[in-house]
Amino acid sequence: MKPPITLWLLAALVLTLLAGCTGRQFVAASGWSGVAVGGDMVYVGTRSGRVLALDTRSGNPRFAFPPEGQDPLEGLYGTPALVDGVLYVGSYDSKTKDKHPKGKVFALNASDLSEKWKYPNDVTGIDRIVGGITVTQGGLVLFGASDGFVRALRASNGFKEWEFKTDKPVWSTPTVAGDTVYVGSLDHNLYALSLASGEPMWASPFSAGGAIVSTPAVAGDKVFVGSFDRKLYAVDAATGREAWRFQGEGWFWSSPVSQGKRVYAADTKGVLYALDMGTGREVWRSNLEKPVLSSPVIVEGNLVVATDGGIIYVLSLATGAQVSSYNVGAQVQAPLTANGQTVYVNAMDKRVWALRMAGRQEKVWETNTDPKK
Amino acid sequence: MEIISLLWNEIILNPMENGLVLLYAYLGRNFGITIIIFTILVRVITLPLTLKQTRSTLKMSQLQPRLQALQKRYAKDRTRLSQETMRLYKEAGVNPIGCLGPMIIQFPVWIGLYISVVALLPTKPEDLPKLANHLYSWLPIAHEVVPLNSNFLWLDLALPDPTPVMAVMVGISMWVLQKMSTPAVADPRQASTNRMLLWMMPFMFAFFTISLPSGLPVYWLISNVIGIVIQGFVTGWDVLLFFRKKEPVPVSAVAIDATSQANAPSLVTEETLDAEQARTGGDQRQNDRGGRRTRTQRARRRTRGSHNRGR
């Protein structure tokens, strides 16, 4: 009976191939943190699970949290927030390694990255933190987590002020305008919450057609937010009613930015759109060919945007014409950070770049954040 | 290689991923139910091939005594043995590699489903945006339902089952299916190989279940259960009656009549082989196709099949 043997040998071959697949996906989460700038140091959550303080002029690491010799954190996604000499950073946790969540928010002294407080202040954690942290002038630390909660902590001691539950994980970074917090959720909703109490400000949340991970942008009386349903929405900031919607080609993962009467947003098909803020009419579009996940920034009248292909483009705000480009040689998914003429890029190959945008782009420094690499 | 990758993505992977997301969107947004329905669809589509395989295996089993007689008779003439074996297969309407069809079709489904589960149920945030460009732009609902909910019963379908439950269920279901579908053979060496495979395959699949995202073992489990049902209806459930006392059947009592000779020759001697070779194979072929077989003959065939397995 030769056929069955052949059959089982073939099955064994396929199973061997499957065996090669096992374990592939269970690589620990690593992150895409943006960069925070303050004084003579810039701060970044590395893909190796540490927060690094780098020298602004040279890029050399000066401090690390947790310090070398201690276990790293499991994934740093949100951009750290730096306010009044304190750096706030949220950590992810990977449930593939541990049944109990280990996500935490840390407040670190910016001068040496020593720990000031952490939330929760015990061995437990909260579910994975993917979005960034927003710190208000009034001393509130706002963030969302994968347990669906938006939380507000007191910046001075990390005690919880309020929390608000959504139906799905919150990966969007909260945006504060006046006394309102705007935040999106994977439950498709955009929420407006009272900064003081966390109570909903709208009669009902604004429902998009897909999940929301992008950070809402507030300009004038509108909130702009993109969704996985490939639409960019303009919502009345006071009532939550839709003002207009714009149909893109891919997901709006990165956050929109606005200046003047225009709002700019890029999608996962690599198309960057400039839209009229009042009507949603397309003014121009630029095809960057590779997906855009990194949120763009505006530097001296130009739009700087990074693609998954590793190219940092500088485009004219007026026309979308390309002014210059720079190849960092690795995927960029972290939001860009601008400080004056310098743009900081945390690439997926664990290198952090400082690029000067005066005229042609030029490298100020690049640093490998993983010494083992 | 690029063209192979393109074909794989366009013909298998993208349709599978989008099909799964579409099922998910309309089936209560439950990925476990999506995989179950997907498995049933795959099984329905491959049903004609599965039936063909099952019948072919059955016939192969029934031909064993005759093959053994041929091997004995032409032990010193390999060419003649090969010719006679092929003639026997042809007369019985059996394709010796026909049973490979459904299994070969399953392979790309397994691999495609594994890749789809990994892509559709990312375990870390950086894997989610990759999905954006896999979903068809003309299928808006696919974009609206992501990220998909990976929870089903006690399982996170994106991760291996933390309990041994799935591994045990996959192992047992595979063993039962193997037991039912392994043809009875007269050759002791082949019987020994079959016995080894009967245990090895369930153990291998149970082992993979421990380390693969549980979405794939759910597919295996449901597919095995469907396979058991199909096998049961085609070849009978006798093999599952573990505690039934098997009554020995006197060899002499097994008659080989002219109409069922090709189907169930429990005892075939060189004399009967000679007699058969002297005849034309036309009426045998007709009987093998099963079109005109009576209910009594079919029942008799099943009984003999079980006796063969029991020996």
PDB file of C-alpha atoms in Angstrom, chain B residues 38-214:
ATOM      1  CA  PHE B  38     -15.315  28.273   7.227  1.00  0.00           C
ATOM      2  CA  THR B  39     -14.397  24.664   8.028  1.00  0.00           C
ATOM      3  CA  ILE B  40     -17.855  23.452   7.054  1.00  0.00           C
ATOM      4  CA  LEU B  41     -17.619  25.381   3.766  1.00  0.00           C
ATOM      5  CA  VAL B  42     -14.211  23.885   2.994  1.00  0.00           C
ATOM      6  CA  ARG B  43     -15.559  20.436   3.809  1.00  0.00           C
ATOM      7  CA  VAL B  44     -18.631  20.944   1.599  1.00  0.00           C
ATOM      8  CA  ILE B  45     -16.493  22.176  -1.291  1.00  0.00           C
ATOM      9  CA  THR B  46     -14.136  19.205  -0.976  1.00  0.00           C
ATOM     10  CA  LEU B  47     -16.938  16.710  -0.284  1.00  0.00           C
ATOM     11  CA  PRO B  48     -16.884  15.095  -3.762  1.00  0.00           C
ATOM     12  CA  LEU B  49     -13.159  14.532  -3.446  1.00  0.00           C
ATOM     13  CA  THR B  50     -13.512  13.283   0.111  1.00  0.00           C
ATOM     14  CA  LEU B  51     -16.184  10.789  -0.923  1.00  0.00           C
ATOM     15  CA  LYS B  52     -14.041   9.660  -3.793  1.00  0.00           C
ATOM     16  CA  GLN B  53     -11.097   9.220  -1.439  1.00  0.00           C
ATOM     17  CA  THR B  54     -13.164   7.343   1.119  1.00  0.00           C
ATOM     18  CA  ARG B  55     -14.572   4.953  -1.473  1.00  0.00           C
ATOM     19  CA  SER B  56     -11.174   4.529  -3.032  1.00  0.00           C
ATOM     20  CA  THR B  57      -9.673   3.647   0.352  1.00  0.00           C
ATOM     21  CA  LEU B  58     -12.469   1.164   0.919  1.00  0.00           C
ATOM     22  CA  LYS B  59     -11.867  -0.493  -2.415  1.00  0.00           C
ATOM     23  CA  MET B  60      -8.143  -0.577  -1.811  1.00  0.00           C
ATOM     24  CA  SER B  61      -8.850  -2.310   1.451  1.00  0.00           C
ATOM     25  CA  GLN B  62     -11.032  -4.857  -0.269  1.00  0.00           C
ATOM     26  CA  LEU B  63      -8.410  -5.524  -2.903  1.00  0.00           C
ATOM     27  CA  GLN B  64      -5.764  -6.439  -0.356  1.00  0.00           C
ATOM     28  CA  PRO B  65      -6.243 -10.200  -0.423  1.00  0.00           C
ATOM     29  CA  ARG B  66      -6.100 -10.207  -4.186  1.00  0.00           C
ATOM     30  CA  LEU B  67      -3.011  -8.003  -4.190  1.00  0.00           C
ATOM     31  CA  GLN B  68      -1.400 -10.342  -1.724  1.00  0.00           C
ATOM     32  CA  ALA B  69      -2.209 -13.290  -3.923  1.00  0.00           C
ATOM     33  CA  LEU B  70      -0.674 -11.481  -6.866  1.00  0.00           C
ATOM     34  CA  GLN B  71       2.438 -10.685  -4.865  1.00  0.00           C
ATOM     35  CA  LYS B  72       2.752 -14.303  -3.920  1.00  0.00           C
ATOM     36  CA  ARG B  73       2.210 -15.515  -7.415  1.00  0.00           C
ATOM     37  CA  TYR B  74       4.545 -13.087  -9.176  1.00  0.00           C
ATOM     38  CA  ALA B  75       7.129 -12.773  -6.435  1.00  0.00           C
ATOM     39  CA  LYS B  76       9.918 -13.380  -8.906  1.00  0.00           C
ATOM     40  CA  ASP B  77       8.572 -11.289 -11.759  1.00  0.00           C
ATOM     41  CA  ARG B  78       8.339  -7.664 -10.705  1.00  0.00           C
ATOM     42  CA  THR B  79       7.306  -6.418 -14.146  1.00  0.00           C
ATOM     43  CA  ARG B  80       4.431  -8.841 -14.372  1.00  0.00           C
ATOM     44  CA  LEU B  81       3.442  -8.079 -10.788  1.00  0.00           C
ATOM     45  CA  SER B  82       3.297  -4.395 -11.612  1.00  0.00           C
ATOM     46  CA  GLN B  83       1.237  -5.033 -14.744  1.00  0.00           C
ATOM     47  CA  GLU B  84      -1.189  -7.321 -12.936  1.00  0.00           C
ATOM     48  CA  THR B  85      -1.506  -4.915 -10.034  1.00  0.00           C
ATOM     49  CA  MET B  86      -2.346  -2.055 -12.358  1.00  0.00           C
ATOM     50  CA  ARG B  87      -4.803  -4.254 -14.186  1.00  0.00           C
ATOM     51  CA  LEU B  88      -6.464  -5.100 -10.905  1.00  0.00           C
ATOM     52  CA  TYR B  89      -6.707  -1.439  -9.965  1.00  0.00           C
ATOM     53  CA  LYS B  90      -8.159  -0.619 -13.346  1.00  0.00           C
ATOM     54  CA  GLU B  91     -10.725  -3.375 -13.150  1.00  0.00           C
ATOM     55  CA  ALA B  92     -11.759  -2.343  -9.683  1.00  0.00           C
ATOM     56  CA  GLY B  93     -11.962   1.305 -10.749  1.00  0.00           C
ATOM     57  CA  VAL B  94      -9.405   2.353  -8.136  1.00  0.00           C
ATOM     58  CA  ASN B  95      -6.889   5.133  -8.532  1.00  0.00           C
ATOM     59  CA  PRO B  96      -4.009   4.217  -6.228  1.00  0.00           C
ATOM     60  CA  ILE B  97      -3.107   7.881  -5.667  1.00  0.00           C
ATOM     61  CA  GLY B  98      -6.686   9.142  -5.759  1.00  0.00           C
ATOM     62  CA  CYS B  99      -6.817   9.325  -1.988  1.00  0.00           C
ATOM     63  CA  LEU B 100      -4.176  12.075  -2.046  1.00  0.00           C
ATOM     64  CA  GLY B 101      -6.543  14.656  -3.557  1.00  0.00           C
ATOM     65  CA  PRO B 102      -8.457  15.886  -0.502  1.00  0.00           C
ATOM     66  CA  MET B 103      -5.322  15.817   1.638  1.00  0.00           C
ATOM     67  CA  ILE B 104      -3.343  17.856  -0.896  1.00  0.00           C
ATOM     68  CA  ILE B 105      -6.150  20.402  -1.021  1.00  0.00           C
ATOM     69  CA  GLN B 106      -6.069  20.621   2.781  1.00  0.00           C
ATOM     70  CA  PHE B 107      -2.411  21.677   2.875  1.00  0.00           C
ATOM     71  CA  PRO B 108      -2.768  25.152   1.353  1.00  0.00           C
ATOM     72  CA  VAL B 109      -5.890  25.597   3.475  1.00  0.00           C
ATOM     73  CA  TRP B 110      -3.923  24.806   6.648  1.00  0.00           C
ATOM     74  CA  ILE B 111      -1.027  27.053   5.735  1.00  0.00           C
ATOM     75  CA  GLY B 112      -3.350  29.806   4.475  1.00  0.00           C
ATOM     76  CA  LEU B 113      -5.520  29.585   7.575  1.00  0.00           C
ATOM     77  CA  TYR B 114      -2.479  29.745   9.842  1.00  0.00           C
ATOM     78  CA  ILE B 115      -1.186  32.863   8.076  1.00  0.00           C
ATOM     79  CA  SER B 116      -4.692  34.362   8.037  1.00  0.00           C
ATOM     80  CA  VAL B 117      -5.195  33.799  11.767  1.00  0.00           C
ATOM     81  CA  VAL B 118      -1.822  35.417  12.485  1.00  0.00           C
ATOM     82  CA  ALA B 119      -2.666  38.370  10.207  1.00  0.00           C
ATOM     83  CA  LEU B 120      -6.285  38.840  11.290  1.00  0.00           C
ATOM     84  CA  LEU B 121      -5.713  38.371  15.011  1.00  0.00           C
ATOM     85  CA  PRO B 122      -2.501  40.253  15.747  1.00  0.00           C
ATOM     86  CA  THR B 123      -0.996  39.717  19.174  1.00  0.00           C
ATOM     87  CA  LYS B 124       0.818  43.029  19.262  1.00  0.00           C
ATOM     88  CA  PRO B 125      -0.049  46.494  17.954  1.00  0.00           C
ATOM     89  CA  GLU B 126       2.614  46.677  15.238  1.00  0.00           C
ATOM     90  CA  ASP B 127       0.992  43.749  13.429  1.00  0.00           C
ATOM     91  CA  LEU B 128      -2.418  45.394  13.086  1.00  0.00           C
ATOM     92  CA  PRO B 129      -1.619  48.068  10.464  1.00  0.00           C
ATOM     93  CA  LYS B 130      -0.238  45.390   8.120  1.00  0.00           C
ATOM     94  CA  LEU B 131      -3.798  44.188   7.744  1.00  0.00           C
ATOM     95  CA  ALA B 132      -4.918  47.465   6.172  1.00  0.00           C
ATOM     96  CA  ASN B 133      -3.527  46.611   2.764  1.00  0.00           C
ATOM     97  CA  HIS B 134      -4.633  42.965   2.795  1.00  0.00           C
ATOM     98  CA  LEU B 135      -8.323  43.814   2.893  1.00  0.00           C
ATOM     99  CA  TYR B 136     -10.078  44.512  -0.399  1.00  0.00           C
ATOM    100  CA  SER B 137     -10.834  48.186  -0.924  1.00  0.00           C
ATOM    101  CA  TRP B 138     -14.197  47.265  -2.496  1.00  0.00           C
ATOM    102  CA  LEU B 139     -15.255  45.509   0.697  1.00  0.00           C
ATOM    103  CA  PRO B 140     -15.948  48.397   3.102  1.00  0.00           C
ATOM    104  CA  ILE B 141     -17.355  46.186   5.837  1.00  0.00           C
ATOM    105  CA  ALA B 142     -14.031  44.359   6.110  1.00  0.00           C
ATOM    106  CA  HIS B 143     -12.350  47.601   7.156  1.00  0.00           C
ATOM    107  CA  GLU B 144     -15.142  48.490   9.533  1.00  0.00           C
ATOM    108  CA  VAL B 145     -14.975  45.356  11.690  1.00  0.00           C
ATOM    109  CA  VAL B 146     -11.244  45.270  12.447  1.00  0.00           C
ATOM    110  CA  PRO B 147      -9.667  44.703  14.882  1.00  0.00           C
ATOM    111  CA  LEU B 148     -11.425  41.367  15.238  1.00  0.00           C
ATOM    112  CA  ASN B 149     -12.444  39.905  18.561  1.00  0.00           C
ATOM    113  CA  SER B 150     -10.274  36.831  19.126  1.00  0.00           C
ATOM    114  CA  ASN B 151     -12.107  35.437  22.172  1.00  0.00           C
ATOM    115  CA  PHE B 152     -14.077  32.220  21.749  1.00  0.00           C
ATOM    116  CA  LEU B 153     -15.244  30.135  24.691  1.00  0.00           C
ATOM    117  CA  TRP B 154     -12.150  29.852  26.911  1.00  0.00           C
ATOM    118  CA  LEU B 155      -9.794  30.421  23.980  1.00  0.00           C
ATOM    119  CA  ASP B 156      -7.947  33.416  22.636  1.00  0.00           C
ATOM    120  CA  LEU B 157      -7.834  32.229  19.032  1.00  0.00           C
ATOM    121  CA  ALA B 158      -4.691  34.262  18.376  1.00  0.00           C
ATOM    122  CA  LEU B 159      -2.789  32.342  21.049  1.00  0.00           C
ATOM    123  CA  PRO B 160      -2.261  28.677  21.897  1.00  0.00           C
ATOM    124  CA  ASP B 161      -4.780  27.129  24.269  1.00  0.00           C
ATOM    125  CA  PRO B 162      -3.298  27.525  27.763  1.00  0.00           C
ATOM    126  CA  THR B 163      -5.101  24.335  28.819  1.00  0.00           C
ATOM    127  CA  PRO B 164      -4.553  20.847  27.352  1.00  0.00           C
ATOM    128  CA  VAL B 165      -8.232  20.616  26.325  1.00  0.00           C
ATOM    129  CA  MET B 166      -7.824  21.460  22.631  1.00  0.00           C
ATOM    130  CA  ALA B 167      -4.750  19.263  22.264  1.00  0.00           C
ATOM    131  CA  VAL B 168      -6.637  16.298  23.751  1.00  0.00           C
ATOM    132  CA  MET B 169      -9.735  16.910  21.612  1.00  0.00           C
ATOM    133  CA  VAL B 170      -7.721  17.307  18.412  1.00  0.00           C
ATOM    134  CA  GLY B 171      -5.698  14.191  19.252  1.00  0.00           C
ATOM    135  CA  ILE B 172      -8.751  12.057  20.012  1.00  0.00           C
ATOM    136  CA  SER B 173     -10.746  13.240  16.995  1.00  0.00           C
ATOM    137  CA  MET B 174      -7.771  12.616  14.731  1.00  0.00           C
ATOM    138  CA  TRP B 175      -7.239   9.160  16.176  1.00  0.00           C
ATOM    139  CA  VAL B 176     -10.881   8.249  15.578  1.00  0.00           C
ATOM    140  CA  LEU B 177     -10.768   9.565  12.020  1.00  0.00           C
ATOM    141  CA  GLN B 178      -7.519   7.701  11.400  1.00  0.00           C
ATOM    142  CA  LYS B 179      -8.949   4.529  12.864  1.00  0.00           C
ATOM    143  CA  MET B 180     -12.003   4.775  10.633  1.00  0.00           C
ATOM    144  CA  SER B 181     -10.178   5.698   7.456  1.00  0.00           C
ATOM    145  CA  THR B 182      -7.123   3.458   7.655  1.00  0.00           C
ATOM    146  CA  PRO B 183      -7.701   0.663   5.187  1.00  0.00           C
ATOM    147  CA  ALA B 184      -7.513  -2.883   6.407  1.00  0.00           C
ATOM    148  CA  VAL B 185      -4.475  -4.534   4.937  1.00  0.00           C
ATOM    149  CA  ALA B 186      -3.345  -8.083   4.764  1.00  0.00           C
ATOM    150  CA  ASP B 187       0.351  -7.263   4.485  1.00  0.00           C
ATOM    151  CA  PRO B 188       1.754  -7.428   8.047  1.00  0.00           C
ATOM    152  CA  ARG B 189       4.402  -4.818   7.326  1.00  0.00           C
ATOM    153  CA  GLN B 190       1.827  -2.357   6.045  1.00  0.00           C
ATOM    154  CA  ALA B 191      -0.441  -3.146   8.972  1.00  0.00           C
ATOM    155  CA  SER B 192       2.416  -2.337  11.325  1.00  0.00           C
ATOM    156  CA  THR B 193       3.063   0.981   9.551  1.00  0.00           C
ATOM    157  CA  ASN B 194      -0.627   1.830   9.736  1.00  0.00           C
ATOM    158  CA  ARG B 195      -0.691   1.073  13.455  1.00  0.00           C
ATOM    159  CA  MET B 196       2.266   3.389  13.986  1.00  0.00           C
ATOM    160  CA  LEU B 197       0.646   6.164  11.948  1.00  0.00           C
ATOM    161  CA  LEU B 198      -2.614   5.687  13.814  1.00  0.00           C
ATOM    162  CA  TRP B 199      -0.879   6.910  16.958  1.00  0.00           C
ATOM    163  CA  MET B 200       1.808   9.135  15.507  1.00  0.00           C
ATOM    164  CA  MET B 201      -0.426  11.532  13.623  1.00  0.00           C
ATOM    165  CA  PRO B 202      -2.761  12.341  16.544  1.00  0.00           C
ATOM    166  CA  PHE B 203       0.253  12.889  18.775  1.00  0.00           C
ATOM    167  CA  MET B 204       1.852  15.195  16.219  1.00  0.00           C
ATOM    168  CA  PHE B 205      -1.296  17.243  15.765  1.00  0.00           C
ATOM    169  CA  ALA B 206      -1.827  17.412  19.528  1.00  0.00           C
ATOM    170  CA  PHE B 207       1.750  18.633  19.874  1.00  0.00           C
ATOM    171  CA  PHE B 208       1.214  21.352  17.258  1.00  0.00           C
ATOM    172  CA  THR B 209      -2.016  22.333  18.970  1.00  0.00           C
ATOM    173  CA  ILE B 210      -0.039  23.174  22.087  1.00  0.00           C
ATOM    174  CA  SER B 211       2.104  25.703  20.245  1.00  0.00           C
ATOM    175  CA  LEU B 212      -0.084  27.065  17.408  1.00  0.00           C
ATOM    176  CA  PRO B 213      -2.696  29.840  17.643  1.00  0.00           C
ATOM    177  CA  SER B 214      -5.831  27.995  18.718  1.00  0.00           C
TER     178      SER B 214
END
